[in-house]
C-alpha positions as YAML, in Angstrom:
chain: A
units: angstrom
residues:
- id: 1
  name: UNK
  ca: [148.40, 104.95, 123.01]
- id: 2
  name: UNK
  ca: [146.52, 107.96, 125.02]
- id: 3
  name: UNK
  ca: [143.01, 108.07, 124.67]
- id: 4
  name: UNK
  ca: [140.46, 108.91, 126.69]
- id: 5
  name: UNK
  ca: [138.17, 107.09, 128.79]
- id: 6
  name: UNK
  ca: [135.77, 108.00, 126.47]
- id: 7
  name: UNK
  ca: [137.62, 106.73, 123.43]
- id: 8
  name: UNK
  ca: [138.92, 103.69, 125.62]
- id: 9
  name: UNK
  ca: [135.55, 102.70, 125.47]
- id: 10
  name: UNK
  ca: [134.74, 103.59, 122.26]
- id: 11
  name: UNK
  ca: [137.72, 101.46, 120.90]
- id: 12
  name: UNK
  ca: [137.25, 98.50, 123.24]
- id: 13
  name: UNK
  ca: [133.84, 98.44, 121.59]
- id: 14
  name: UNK
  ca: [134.89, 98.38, 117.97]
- id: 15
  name: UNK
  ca: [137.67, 95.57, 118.60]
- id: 16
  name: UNK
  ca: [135.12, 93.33, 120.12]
- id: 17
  name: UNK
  ca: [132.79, 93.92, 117.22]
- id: 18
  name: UNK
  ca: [135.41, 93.32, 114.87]
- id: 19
  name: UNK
  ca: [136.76, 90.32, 116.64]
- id: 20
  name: UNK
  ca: [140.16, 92.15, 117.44]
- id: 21
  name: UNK
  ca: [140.58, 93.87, 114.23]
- id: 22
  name: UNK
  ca: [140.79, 97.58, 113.03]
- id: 23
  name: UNK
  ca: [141.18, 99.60, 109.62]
- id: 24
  name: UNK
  ca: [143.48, 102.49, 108.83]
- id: 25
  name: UNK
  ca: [140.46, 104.81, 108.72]
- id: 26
  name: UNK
  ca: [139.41, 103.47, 111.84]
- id: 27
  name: UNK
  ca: [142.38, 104.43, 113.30]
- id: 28
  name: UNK
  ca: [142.65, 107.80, 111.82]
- id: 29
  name: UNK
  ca: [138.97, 108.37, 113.77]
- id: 30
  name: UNK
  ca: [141.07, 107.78, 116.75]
- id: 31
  name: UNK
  ca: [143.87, 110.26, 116.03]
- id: 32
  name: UNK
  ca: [146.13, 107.46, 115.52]
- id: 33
  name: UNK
  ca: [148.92, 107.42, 112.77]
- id: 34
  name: UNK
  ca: [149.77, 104.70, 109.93]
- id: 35
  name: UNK
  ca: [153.02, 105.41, 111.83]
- id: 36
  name: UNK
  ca: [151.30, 104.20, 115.46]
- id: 37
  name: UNK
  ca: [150.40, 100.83, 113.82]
- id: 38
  name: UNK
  ca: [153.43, 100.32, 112.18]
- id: 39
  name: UNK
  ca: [155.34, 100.43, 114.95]
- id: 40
  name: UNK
  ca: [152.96, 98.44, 116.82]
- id: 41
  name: UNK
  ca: [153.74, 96.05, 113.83]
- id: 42
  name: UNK
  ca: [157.32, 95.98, 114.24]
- id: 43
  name: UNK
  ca: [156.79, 95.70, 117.95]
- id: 44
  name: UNK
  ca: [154.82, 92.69, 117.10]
- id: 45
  name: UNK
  ca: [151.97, 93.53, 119.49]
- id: 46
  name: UNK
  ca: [150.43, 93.90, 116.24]
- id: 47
  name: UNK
  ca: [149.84, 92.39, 112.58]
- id: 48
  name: UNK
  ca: [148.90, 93.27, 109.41]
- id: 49
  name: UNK
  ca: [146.47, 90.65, 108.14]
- id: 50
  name: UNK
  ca: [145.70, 92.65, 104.44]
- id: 51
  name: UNK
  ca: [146.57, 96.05, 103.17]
- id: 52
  name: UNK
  ca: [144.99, 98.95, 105.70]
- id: 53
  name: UNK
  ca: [143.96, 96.16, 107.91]
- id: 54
  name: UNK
  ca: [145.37, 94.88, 111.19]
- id: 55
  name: UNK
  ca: [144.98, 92.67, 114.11]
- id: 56
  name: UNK
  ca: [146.06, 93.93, 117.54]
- id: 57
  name: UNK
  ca: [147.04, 90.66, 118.18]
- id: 58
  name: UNK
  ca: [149.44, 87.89, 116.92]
- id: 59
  name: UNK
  ca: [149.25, 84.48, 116.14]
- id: 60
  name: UNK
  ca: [146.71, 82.48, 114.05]
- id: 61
  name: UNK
  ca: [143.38, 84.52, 113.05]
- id: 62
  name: UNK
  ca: [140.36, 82.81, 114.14]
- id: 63
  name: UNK
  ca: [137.57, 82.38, 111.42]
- id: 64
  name: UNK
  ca: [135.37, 85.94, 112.66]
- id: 65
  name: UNK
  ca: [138.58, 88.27, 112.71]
- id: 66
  name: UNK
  ca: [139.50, 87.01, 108.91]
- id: 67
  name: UNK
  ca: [136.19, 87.64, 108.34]
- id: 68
  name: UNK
  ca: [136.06, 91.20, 110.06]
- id: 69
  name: UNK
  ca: [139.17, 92.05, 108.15]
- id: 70
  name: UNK
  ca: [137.74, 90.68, 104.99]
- id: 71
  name: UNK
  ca: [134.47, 93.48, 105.06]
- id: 72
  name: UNK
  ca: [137.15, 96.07, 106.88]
- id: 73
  name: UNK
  ca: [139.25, 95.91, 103.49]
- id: 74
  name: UNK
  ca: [136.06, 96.12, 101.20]
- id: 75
  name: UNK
  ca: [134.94, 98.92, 103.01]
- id: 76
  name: UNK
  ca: [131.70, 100.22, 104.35]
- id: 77
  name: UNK
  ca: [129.28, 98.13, 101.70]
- id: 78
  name: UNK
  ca: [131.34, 95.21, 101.53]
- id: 79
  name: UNK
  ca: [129.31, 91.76, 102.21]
- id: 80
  name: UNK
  ca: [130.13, 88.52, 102.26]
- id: 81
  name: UNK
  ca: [129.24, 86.39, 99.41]
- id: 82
  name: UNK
  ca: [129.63, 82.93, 97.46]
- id: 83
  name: UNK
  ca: [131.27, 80.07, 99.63]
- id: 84
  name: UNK
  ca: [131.19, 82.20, 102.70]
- id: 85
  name: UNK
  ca: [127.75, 83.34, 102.93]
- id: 86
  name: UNK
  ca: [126.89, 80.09, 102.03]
- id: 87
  name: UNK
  ca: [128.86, 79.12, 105.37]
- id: 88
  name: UNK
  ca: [127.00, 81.78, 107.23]
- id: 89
  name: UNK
  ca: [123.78, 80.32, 106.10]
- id: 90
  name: UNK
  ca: [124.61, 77.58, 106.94]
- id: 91
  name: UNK
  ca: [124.64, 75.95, 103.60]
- id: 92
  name: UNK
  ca: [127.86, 74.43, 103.43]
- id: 93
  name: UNK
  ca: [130.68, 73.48, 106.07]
- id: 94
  name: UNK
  ca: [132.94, 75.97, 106.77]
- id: 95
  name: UNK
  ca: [136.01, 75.19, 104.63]
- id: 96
  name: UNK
  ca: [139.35, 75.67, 105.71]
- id: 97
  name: UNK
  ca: [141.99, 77.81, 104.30]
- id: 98
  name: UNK
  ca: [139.69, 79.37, 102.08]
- id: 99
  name: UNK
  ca: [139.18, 83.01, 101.39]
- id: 100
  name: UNK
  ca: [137.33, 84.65, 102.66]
- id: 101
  name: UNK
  ca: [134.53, 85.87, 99.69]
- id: 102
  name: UNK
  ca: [133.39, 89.45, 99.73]
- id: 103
  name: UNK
  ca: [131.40, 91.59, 97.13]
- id: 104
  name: UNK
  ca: [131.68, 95.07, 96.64]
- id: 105
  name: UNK
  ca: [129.73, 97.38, 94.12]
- id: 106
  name: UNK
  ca: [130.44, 97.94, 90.95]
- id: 107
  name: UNK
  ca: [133.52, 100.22, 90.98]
- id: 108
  name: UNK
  ca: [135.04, 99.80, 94.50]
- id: 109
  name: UNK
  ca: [138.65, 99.87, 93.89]
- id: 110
  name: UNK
  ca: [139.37, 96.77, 96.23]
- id: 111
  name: UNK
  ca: [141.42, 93.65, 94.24]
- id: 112
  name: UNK
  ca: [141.39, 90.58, 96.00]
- id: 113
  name: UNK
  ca: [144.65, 89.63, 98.40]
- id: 114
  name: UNK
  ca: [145.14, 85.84, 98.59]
- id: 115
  name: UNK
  ca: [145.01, 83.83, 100.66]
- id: 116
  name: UNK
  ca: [142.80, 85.96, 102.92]
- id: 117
  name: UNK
  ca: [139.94, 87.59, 100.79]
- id: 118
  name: UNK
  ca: [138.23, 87.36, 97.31]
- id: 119
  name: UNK
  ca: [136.86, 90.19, 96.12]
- id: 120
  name: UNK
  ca: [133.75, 90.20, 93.68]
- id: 121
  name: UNK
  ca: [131.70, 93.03, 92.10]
- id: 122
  name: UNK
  ca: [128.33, 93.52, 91.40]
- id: 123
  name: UNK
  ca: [126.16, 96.04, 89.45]
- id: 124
  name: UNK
  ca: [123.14, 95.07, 90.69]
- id: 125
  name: UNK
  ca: [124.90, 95.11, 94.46]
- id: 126
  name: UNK
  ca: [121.37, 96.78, 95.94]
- id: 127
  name: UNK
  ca: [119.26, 94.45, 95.17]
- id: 128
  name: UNK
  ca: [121.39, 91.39, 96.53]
- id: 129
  name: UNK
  ca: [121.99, 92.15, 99.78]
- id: 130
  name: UNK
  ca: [120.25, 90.29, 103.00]
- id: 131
  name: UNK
  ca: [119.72, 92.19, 106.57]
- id: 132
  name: UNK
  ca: [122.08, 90.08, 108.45]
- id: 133
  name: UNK
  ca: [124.69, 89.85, 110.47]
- id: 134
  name: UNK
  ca: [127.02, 89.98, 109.65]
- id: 135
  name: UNK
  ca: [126.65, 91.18, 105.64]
- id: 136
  name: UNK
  ca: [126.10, 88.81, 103.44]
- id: 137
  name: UNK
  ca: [124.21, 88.30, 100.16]
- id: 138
  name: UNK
  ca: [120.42, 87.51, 100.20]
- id: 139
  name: UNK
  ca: [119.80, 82.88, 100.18]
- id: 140
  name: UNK
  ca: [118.74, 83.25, 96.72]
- id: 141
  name: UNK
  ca: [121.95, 85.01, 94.92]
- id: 142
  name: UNK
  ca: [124.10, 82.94, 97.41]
- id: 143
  name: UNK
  ca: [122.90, 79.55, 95.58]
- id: 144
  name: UNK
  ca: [123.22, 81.44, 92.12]
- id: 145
  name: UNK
  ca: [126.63, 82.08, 92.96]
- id: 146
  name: UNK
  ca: [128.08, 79.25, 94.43]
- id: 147
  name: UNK
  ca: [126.72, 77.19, 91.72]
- id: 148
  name: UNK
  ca: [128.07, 79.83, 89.17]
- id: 149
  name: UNK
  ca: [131.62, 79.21, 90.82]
- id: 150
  name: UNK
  ca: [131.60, 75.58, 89.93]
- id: 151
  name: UNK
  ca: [134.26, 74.30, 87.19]
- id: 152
  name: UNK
  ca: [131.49, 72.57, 84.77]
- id: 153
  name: UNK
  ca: [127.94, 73.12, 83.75]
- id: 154
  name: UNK
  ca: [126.75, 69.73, 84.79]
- id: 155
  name: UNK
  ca: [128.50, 70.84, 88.25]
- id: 156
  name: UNK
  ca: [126.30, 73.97, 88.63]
- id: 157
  name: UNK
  ca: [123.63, 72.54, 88.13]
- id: 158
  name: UNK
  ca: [124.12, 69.84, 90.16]
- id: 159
  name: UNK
  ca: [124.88, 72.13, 93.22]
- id: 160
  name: UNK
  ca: [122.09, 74.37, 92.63]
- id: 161
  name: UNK
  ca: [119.77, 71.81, 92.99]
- id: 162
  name: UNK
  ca: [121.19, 70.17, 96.04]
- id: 163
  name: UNK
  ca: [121.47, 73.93, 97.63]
- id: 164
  name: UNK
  ca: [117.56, 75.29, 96.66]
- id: 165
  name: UNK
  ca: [116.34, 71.22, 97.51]
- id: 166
  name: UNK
  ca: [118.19, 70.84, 100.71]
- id: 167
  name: UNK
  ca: [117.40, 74.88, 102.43]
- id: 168
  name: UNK
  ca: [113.70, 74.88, 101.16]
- id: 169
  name: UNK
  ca: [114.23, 77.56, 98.89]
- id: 170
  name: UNK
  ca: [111.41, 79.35, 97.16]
- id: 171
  name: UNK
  ca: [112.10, 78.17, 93.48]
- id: 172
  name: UNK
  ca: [110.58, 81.41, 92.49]
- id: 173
  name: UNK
  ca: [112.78, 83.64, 93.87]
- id: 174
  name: UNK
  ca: [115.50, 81.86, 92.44]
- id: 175
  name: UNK
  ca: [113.94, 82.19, 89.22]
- id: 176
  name: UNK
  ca: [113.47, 85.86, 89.59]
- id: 177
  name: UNK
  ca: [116.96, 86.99, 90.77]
- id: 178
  name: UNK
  ca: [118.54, 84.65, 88.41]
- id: 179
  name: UNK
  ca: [116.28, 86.43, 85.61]
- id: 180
  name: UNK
  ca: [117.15, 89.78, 87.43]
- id: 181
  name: UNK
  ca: [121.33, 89.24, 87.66]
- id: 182
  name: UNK
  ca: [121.85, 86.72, 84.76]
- id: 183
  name: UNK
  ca: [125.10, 85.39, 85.71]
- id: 184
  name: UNK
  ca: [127.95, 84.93, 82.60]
- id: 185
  name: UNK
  ca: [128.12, 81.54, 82.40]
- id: 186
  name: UNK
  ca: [125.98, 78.68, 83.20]
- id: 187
  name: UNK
  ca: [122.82, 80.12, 82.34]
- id: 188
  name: UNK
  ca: [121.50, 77.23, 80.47]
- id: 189
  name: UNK
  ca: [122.27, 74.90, 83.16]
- id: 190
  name: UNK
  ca: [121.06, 76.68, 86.10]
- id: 191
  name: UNK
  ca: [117.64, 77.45, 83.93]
- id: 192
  name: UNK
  ca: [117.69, 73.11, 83.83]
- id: 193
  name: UNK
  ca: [117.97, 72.84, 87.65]
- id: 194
  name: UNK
  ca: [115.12, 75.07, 88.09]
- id: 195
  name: UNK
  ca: [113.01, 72.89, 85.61]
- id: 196
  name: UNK
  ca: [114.27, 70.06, 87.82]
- id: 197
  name: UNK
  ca: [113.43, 71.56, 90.88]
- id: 198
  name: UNK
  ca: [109.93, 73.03, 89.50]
- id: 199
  name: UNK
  ca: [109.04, 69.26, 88.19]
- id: 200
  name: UNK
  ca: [109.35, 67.99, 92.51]
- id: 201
  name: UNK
  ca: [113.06, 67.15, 92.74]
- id: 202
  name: UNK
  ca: [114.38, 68.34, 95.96]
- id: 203
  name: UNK
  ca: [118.03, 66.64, 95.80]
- id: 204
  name: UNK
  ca: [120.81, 65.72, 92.99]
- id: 205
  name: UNK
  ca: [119.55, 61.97, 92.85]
- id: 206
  name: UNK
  ca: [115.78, 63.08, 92.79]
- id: 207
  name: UNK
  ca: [116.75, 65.18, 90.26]
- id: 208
  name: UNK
  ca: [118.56, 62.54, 88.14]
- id: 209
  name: UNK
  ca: [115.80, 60.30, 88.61]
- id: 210
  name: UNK
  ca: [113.66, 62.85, 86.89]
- id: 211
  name: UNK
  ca: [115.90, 63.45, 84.37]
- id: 212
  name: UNK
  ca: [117.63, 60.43, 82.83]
- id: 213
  name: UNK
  ca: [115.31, 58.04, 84.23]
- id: 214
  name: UNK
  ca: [111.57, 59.26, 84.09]
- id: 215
  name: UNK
  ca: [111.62, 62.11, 81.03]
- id: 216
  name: UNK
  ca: [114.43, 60.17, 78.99]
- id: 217
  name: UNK
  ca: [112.68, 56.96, 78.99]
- id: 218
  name: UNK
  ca: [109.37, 58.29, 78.32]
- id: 219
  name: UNK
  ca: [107.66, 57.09, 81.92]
- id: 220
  name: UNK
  ca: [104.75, 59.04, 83.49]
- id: 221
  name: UNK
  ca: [104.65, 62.01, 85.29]
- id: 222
  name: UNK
  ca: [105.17, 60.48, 88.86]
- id: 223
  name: UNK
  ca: [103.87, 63.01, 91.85]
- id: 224
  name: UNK
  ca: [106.92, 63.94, 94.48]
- id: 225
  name: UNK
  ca: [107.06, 64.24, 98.12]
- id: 226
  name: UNK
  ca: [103.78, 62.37, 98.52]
- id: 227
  name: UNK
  ca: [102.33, 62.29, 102.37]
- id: 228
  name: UNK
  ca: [101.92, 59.34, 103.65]
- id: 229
  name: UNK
  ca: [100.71, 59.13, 107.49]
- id: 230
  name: UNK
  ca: [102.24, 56.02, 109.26]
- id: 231
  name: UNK
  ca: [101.81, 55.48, 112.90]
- id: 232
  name: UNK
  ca: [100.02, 59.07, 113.44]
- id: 233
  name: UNK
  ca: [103.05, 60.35, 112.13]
- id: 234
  name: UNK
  ca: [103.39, 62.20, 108.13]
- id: 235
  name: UNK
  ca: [106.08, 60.56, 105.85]
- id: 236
  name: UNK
  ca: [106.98, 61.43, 102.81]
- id: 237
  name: UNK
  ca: [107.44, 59.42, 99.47]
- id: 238
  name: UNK
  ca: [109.89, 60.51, 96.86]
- id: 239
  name: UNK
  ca: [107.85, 59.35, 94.12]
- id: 240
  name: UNK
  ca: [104.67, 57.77, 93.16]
- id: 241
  name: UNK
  ca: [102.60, 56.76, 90.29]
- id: 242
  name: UNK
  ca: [99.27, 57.25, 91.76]
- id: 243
  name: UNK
  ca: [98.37, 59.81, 89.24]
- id: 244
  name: UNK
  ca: [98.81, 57.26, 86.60]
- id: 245
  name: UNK
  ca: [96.55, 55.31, 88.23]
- id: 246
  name: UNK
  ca: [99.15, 52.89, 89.37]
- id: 247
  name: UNK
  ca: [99.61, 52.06, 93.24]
- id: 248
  name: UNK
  ca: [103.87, 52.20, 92.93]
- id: 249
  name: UNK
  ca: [106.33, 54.28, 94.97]
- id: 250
  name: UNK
  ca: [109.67, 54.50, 94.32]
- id: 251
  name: UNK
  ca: [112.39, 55.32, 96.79]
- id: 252
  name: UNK
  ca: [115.64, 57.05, 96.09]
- id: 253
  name: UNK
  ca: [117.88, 56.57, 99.14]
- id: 254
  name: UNK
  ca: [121.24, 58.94, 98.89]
- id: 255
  name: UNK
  ca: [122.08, 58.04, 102.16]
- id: 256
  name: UNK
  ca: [126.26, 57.48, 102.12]
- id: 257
  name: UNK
  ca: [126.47, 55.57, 105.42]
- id: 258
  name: UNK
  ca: [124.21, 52.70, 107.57]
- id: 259
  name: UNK
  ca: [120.91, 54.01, 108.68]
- id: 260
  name: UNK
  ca: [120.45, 54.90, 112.54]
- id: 261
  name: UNK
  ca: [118.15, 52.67, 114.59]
- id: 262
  name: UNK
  ca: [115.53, 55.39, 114.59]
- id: 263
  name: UNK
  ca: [115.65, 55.75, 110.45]
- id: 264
  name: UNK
  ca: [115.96, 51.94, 110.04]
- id: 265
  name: UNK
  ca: [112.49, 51.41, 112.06]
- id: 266
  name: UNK
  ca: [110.74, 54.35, 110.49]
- id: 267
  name: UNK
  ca: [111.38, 52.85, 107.19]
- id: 268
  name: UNK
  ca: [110.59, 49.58, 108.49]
- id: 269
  name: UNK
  ca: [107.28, 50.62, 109.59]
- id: 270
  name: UNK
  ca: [106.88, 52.57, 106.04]
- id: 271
  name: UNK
  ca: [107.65, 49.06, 104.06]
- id: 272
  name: UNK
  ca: [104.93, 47.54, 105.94]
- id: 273
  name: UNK
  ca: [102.32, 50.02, 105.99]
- id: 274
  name: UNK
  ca: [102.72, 49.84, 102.08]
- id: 275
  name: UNK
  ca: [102.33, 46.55, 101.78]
- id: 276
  name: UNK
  ca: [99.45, 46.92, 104.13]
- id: 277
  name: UNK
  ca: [97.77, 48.90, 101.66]
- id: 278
  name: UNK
  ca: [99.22, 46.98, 98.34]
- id: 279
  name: UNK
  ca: [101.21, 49.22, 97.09]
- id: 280
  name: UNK
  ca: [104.45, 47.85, 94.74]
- id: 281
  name: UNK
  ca: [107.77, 49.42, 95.76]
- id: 282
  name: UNK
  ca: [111.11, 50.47, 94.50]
- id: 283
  name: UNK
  ca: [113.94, 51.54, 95.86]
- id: 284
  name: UNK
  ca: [117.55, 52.93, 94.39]
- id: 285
  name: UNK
  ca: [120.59, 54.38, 95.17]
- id: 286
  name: UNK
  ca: [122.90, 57.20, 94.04]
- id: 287
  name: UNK
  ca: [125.01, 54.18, 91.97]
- id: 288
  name: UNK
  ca: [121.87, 53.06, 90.53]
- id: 289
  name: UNK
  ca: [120.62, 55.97, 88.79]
- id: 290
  name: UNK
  ca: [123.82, 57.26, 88.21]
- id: 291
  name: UNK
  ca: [125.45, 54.69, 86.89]
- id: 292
  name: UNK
  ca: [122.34, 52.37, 85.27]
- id: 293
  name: UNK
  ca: [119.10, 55.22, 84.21]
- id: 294
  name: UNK
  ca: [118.01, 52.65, 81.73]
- id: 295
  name: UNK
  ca: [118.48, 49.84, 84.07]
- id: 296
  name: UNK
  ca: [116.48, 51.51, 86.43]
- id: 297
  name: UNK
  ca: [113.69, 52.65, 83.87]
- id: 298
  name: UNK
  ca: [113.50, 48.98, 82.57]
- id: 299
  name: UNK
  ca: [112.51, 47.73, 86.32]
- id: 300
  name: UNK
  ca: [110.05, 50.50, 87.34]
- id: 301
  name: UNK
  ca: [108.16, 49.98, 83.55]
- id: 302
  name: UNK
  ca: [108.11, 46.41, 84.54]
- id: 303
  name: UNK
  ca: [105.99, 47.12, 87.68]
- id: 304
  name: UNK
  ca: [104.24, 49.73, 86.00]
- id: 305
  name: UNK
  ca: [102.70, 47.33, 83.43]
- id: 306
  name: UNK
  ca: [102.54, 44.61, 86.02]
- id: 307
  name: UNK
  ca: [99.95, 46.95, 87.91]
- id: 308
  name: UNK
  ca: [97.99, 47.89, 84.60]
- id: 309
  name: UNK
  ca: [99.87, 50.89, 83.22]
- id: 310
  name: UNK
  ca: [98.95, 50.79, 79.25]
- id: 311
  name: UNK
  ca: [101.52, 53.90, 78.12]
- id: 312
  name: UNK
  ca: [104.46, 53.49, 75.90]
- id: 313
  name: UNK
  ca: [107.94, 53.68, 77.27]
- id: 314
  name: UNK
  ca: [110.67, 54.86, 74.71]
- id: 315
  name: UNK
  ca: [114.59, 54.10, 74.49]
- id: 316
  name: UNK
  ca: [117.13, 57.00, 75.05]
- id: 317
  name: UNK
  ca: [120.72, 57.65, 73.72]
- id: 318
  name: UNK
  ca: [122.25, 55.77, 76.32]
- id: 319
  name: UNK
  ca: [119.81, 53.10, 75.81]
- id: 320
  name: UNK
  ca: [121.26, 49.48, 74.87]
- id: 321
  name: UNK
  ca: [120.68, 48.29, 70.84]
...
C-alpha cells in the first residue's frame, strides 16, 4: 500500500477512530481497490467482518470495532439503537454475543447481517437522535425501544418502568416521544407504565405495589419517595400514608442479595428514628407482592385501621371467596 505521508496520517487517523476498521468507500477515498482488500483478505492480514466492511486485523473483534463496523455498514446516519444504546448509556450490561443494534432512516437499503448487526428503520429518524459519541438514539426512544423489543406486554412494561425509574428519566419526555413515534405494538402497556411511573413508582416492585396492591384493593393514595432526614442525612421512604392522615410507611425492599454493613446500619438507624417518632412500619419483598398482593393489602389495611384510617378497602379478582 503507497500512500503518502499525508494520507499515512490521514489513514492512521481513521483506523484509530474506527477501532481498526474501514469501509469500501473509505477505501476508495484512498485510491485503494475492492481488489487491494481482497487480497489483503486472502493474505489474511485482513478480514471481512460484514459486507463492504473490514478489519485490518485478525482474530476476535473487540466490542468498539463491531461496533465501528456496525455504523460503517449503515452508513453515514447510522446510530446505534435498542440494546446497544442502552449499553452505551449505560442502562443495561453489555451483553455478549449480541448484535450489534443500529437504525437507519427510513429507506436506507442496509438488511441486517447476523450475528454482527441489526438493522432498524425509522421515519421519524431526525427527531430520535442524541449528540453523542458515538451515535446513538436520544435516553427517551432508547427505553421505548428496548421495552418495545420485549416478547410480552406485561414484559414491556415491566422494563420500561425499571429503565425510566432506575436512570431518572423525565416521565414527560417519555410521554411525548412515545406520543410522537407510537411504536406497533405495546402501546397500551407502555401508556400503563407511564401511569405507574406518573402515580411515584420508580422500580418494577414499586410499581406492582401500586398496582395490584394499593389501586386493586381500594387503599389510599399513599405519597412516594417521602424525605425523611436521619442523622443530618435525607432518606427516602417508598411509601407513606401521611396524607391519609395515618403515620405508616411501607418499605419495598428488591434487594436480591444480603445488605452491606453500610446499608444494614442506615436502615437500622431509619427503623429507629421511626419508631422514635411513632410511626407503624411495613416492609415487603419482590415474593411478597408478587406472589401474595392481597396478602399484602390485608396487612397494611390492618395497620391502617389500627392507626384510625375510616375508608373502605374492596376485594379484587384475585381476591380469596
Amino acid at each position: 500500500m503507497s500512500l503518502s505521508p499525508a494520507e499515512e496520517e490521514r489513514w492512521q487517523k481513521a483506523l484509530d477512530a474506527q477501532h481498526g476498521v474501514i469501509s469500501n468507500a473509505q477505501l476508495r477515498d484512498f485510491g485503494l481497490s475492492q481488489d487491494f482488500a481482497n487480497a489483503q483478505i486472502e493474505a489474511r492480514r485482513w478480514q471481512r467482518v460484514v459486507p463492504d466492511v473490514f478489519a485490518v486485523f485478525t482474530g476476535p473483534l473487540p466490542r468498539s470495532s463491531l461496533i465501528s463496523a456496525a455504523l460503517c455498514y449503515g452508513g453515514p446516519w447510522a446510530v446505534l439503537s435498542h440494546r446497544t444504546a442502552a449499553e452505551e448509556w449505560g442502562m443495561l450490561p453489555i451483553a455478549d454475543g449480541e448484535p450489534v443494534h443500529i437504525t437507519v432512516p427510513y429507506g436506507n437499503s442496509a438488511v441486517s447481517q447476523r450475528p454482527v448487526v441489526q438493522v432498524h428503520r425509522s421515519r421519524a429518524f431526525r427527531h430520535i437522535v442524541a449528540h453523542s459519541e458515538p451515535p446513538r438514539t436520544n435516553r427517551e426512544d432508547t427505553v421505548i425501544d428496548v421495552a418495545v423489543a420485549e416478547p410480552t406486554a406485561a414484559a414491556a412494561r415491566d422494563r420500561l418502568v425499571h429503565l425510566v425509574g432506575s436512570n431518572r428519566l423525565a416521565v414527560w419526555r417519555v410521554q411525548a416521544q412515545l406520543e410522537f413515534r407510537p411504536p406497533y405494538r405495546y402501546r397500551k402497556a407502555l401508556k400503563d407504565a407511564l401511569q405507574l411511573l406518573t402515580g411515584g413508582a420508580l422500580s418494577v416492585l414499586e410499581a406492582e405495589y401500586l398496582r395490584d396492591v394499593e389501586q386493586a384493593h381500594g387503599l389510599p393514595a399513599a405519597h412516594r419517595q417521602a424525605p425523611f432526614v436521619v442523622d443530618d442525612l435525607v432518606l427516602w421512604e417508598d411509601v407513606v400514608y401521611d396524607d391519609a392522615g395515618v403515620c405508616l410507611t411501607v418499605r419495598l425492599d428488591g434487594r436480591e442479595f444480603h445488605e452491606s454493613r453500610r446499608i444494614a446500619f442506615r436502615d437500622r438507624r431509619r427503623d429507629n428514628a421511626a419508631e422514635l417518632a411513632q410511626r407503624a412500619r411495613l416492609t415487603y419483598g419482590w415474593h411478597d407482592v408478587h406472589t401474595d398482593p392481597c396478602g399484602v393489602a390485608r396487612e397494611v389495611v390492618t395497620v391502617l385501621r389500627r392507626e384510625g384510617w375510616r375508608g373502605t378497602p374492596r376485594s379484587c379478582p384475585r381476591c380469596p371467596a
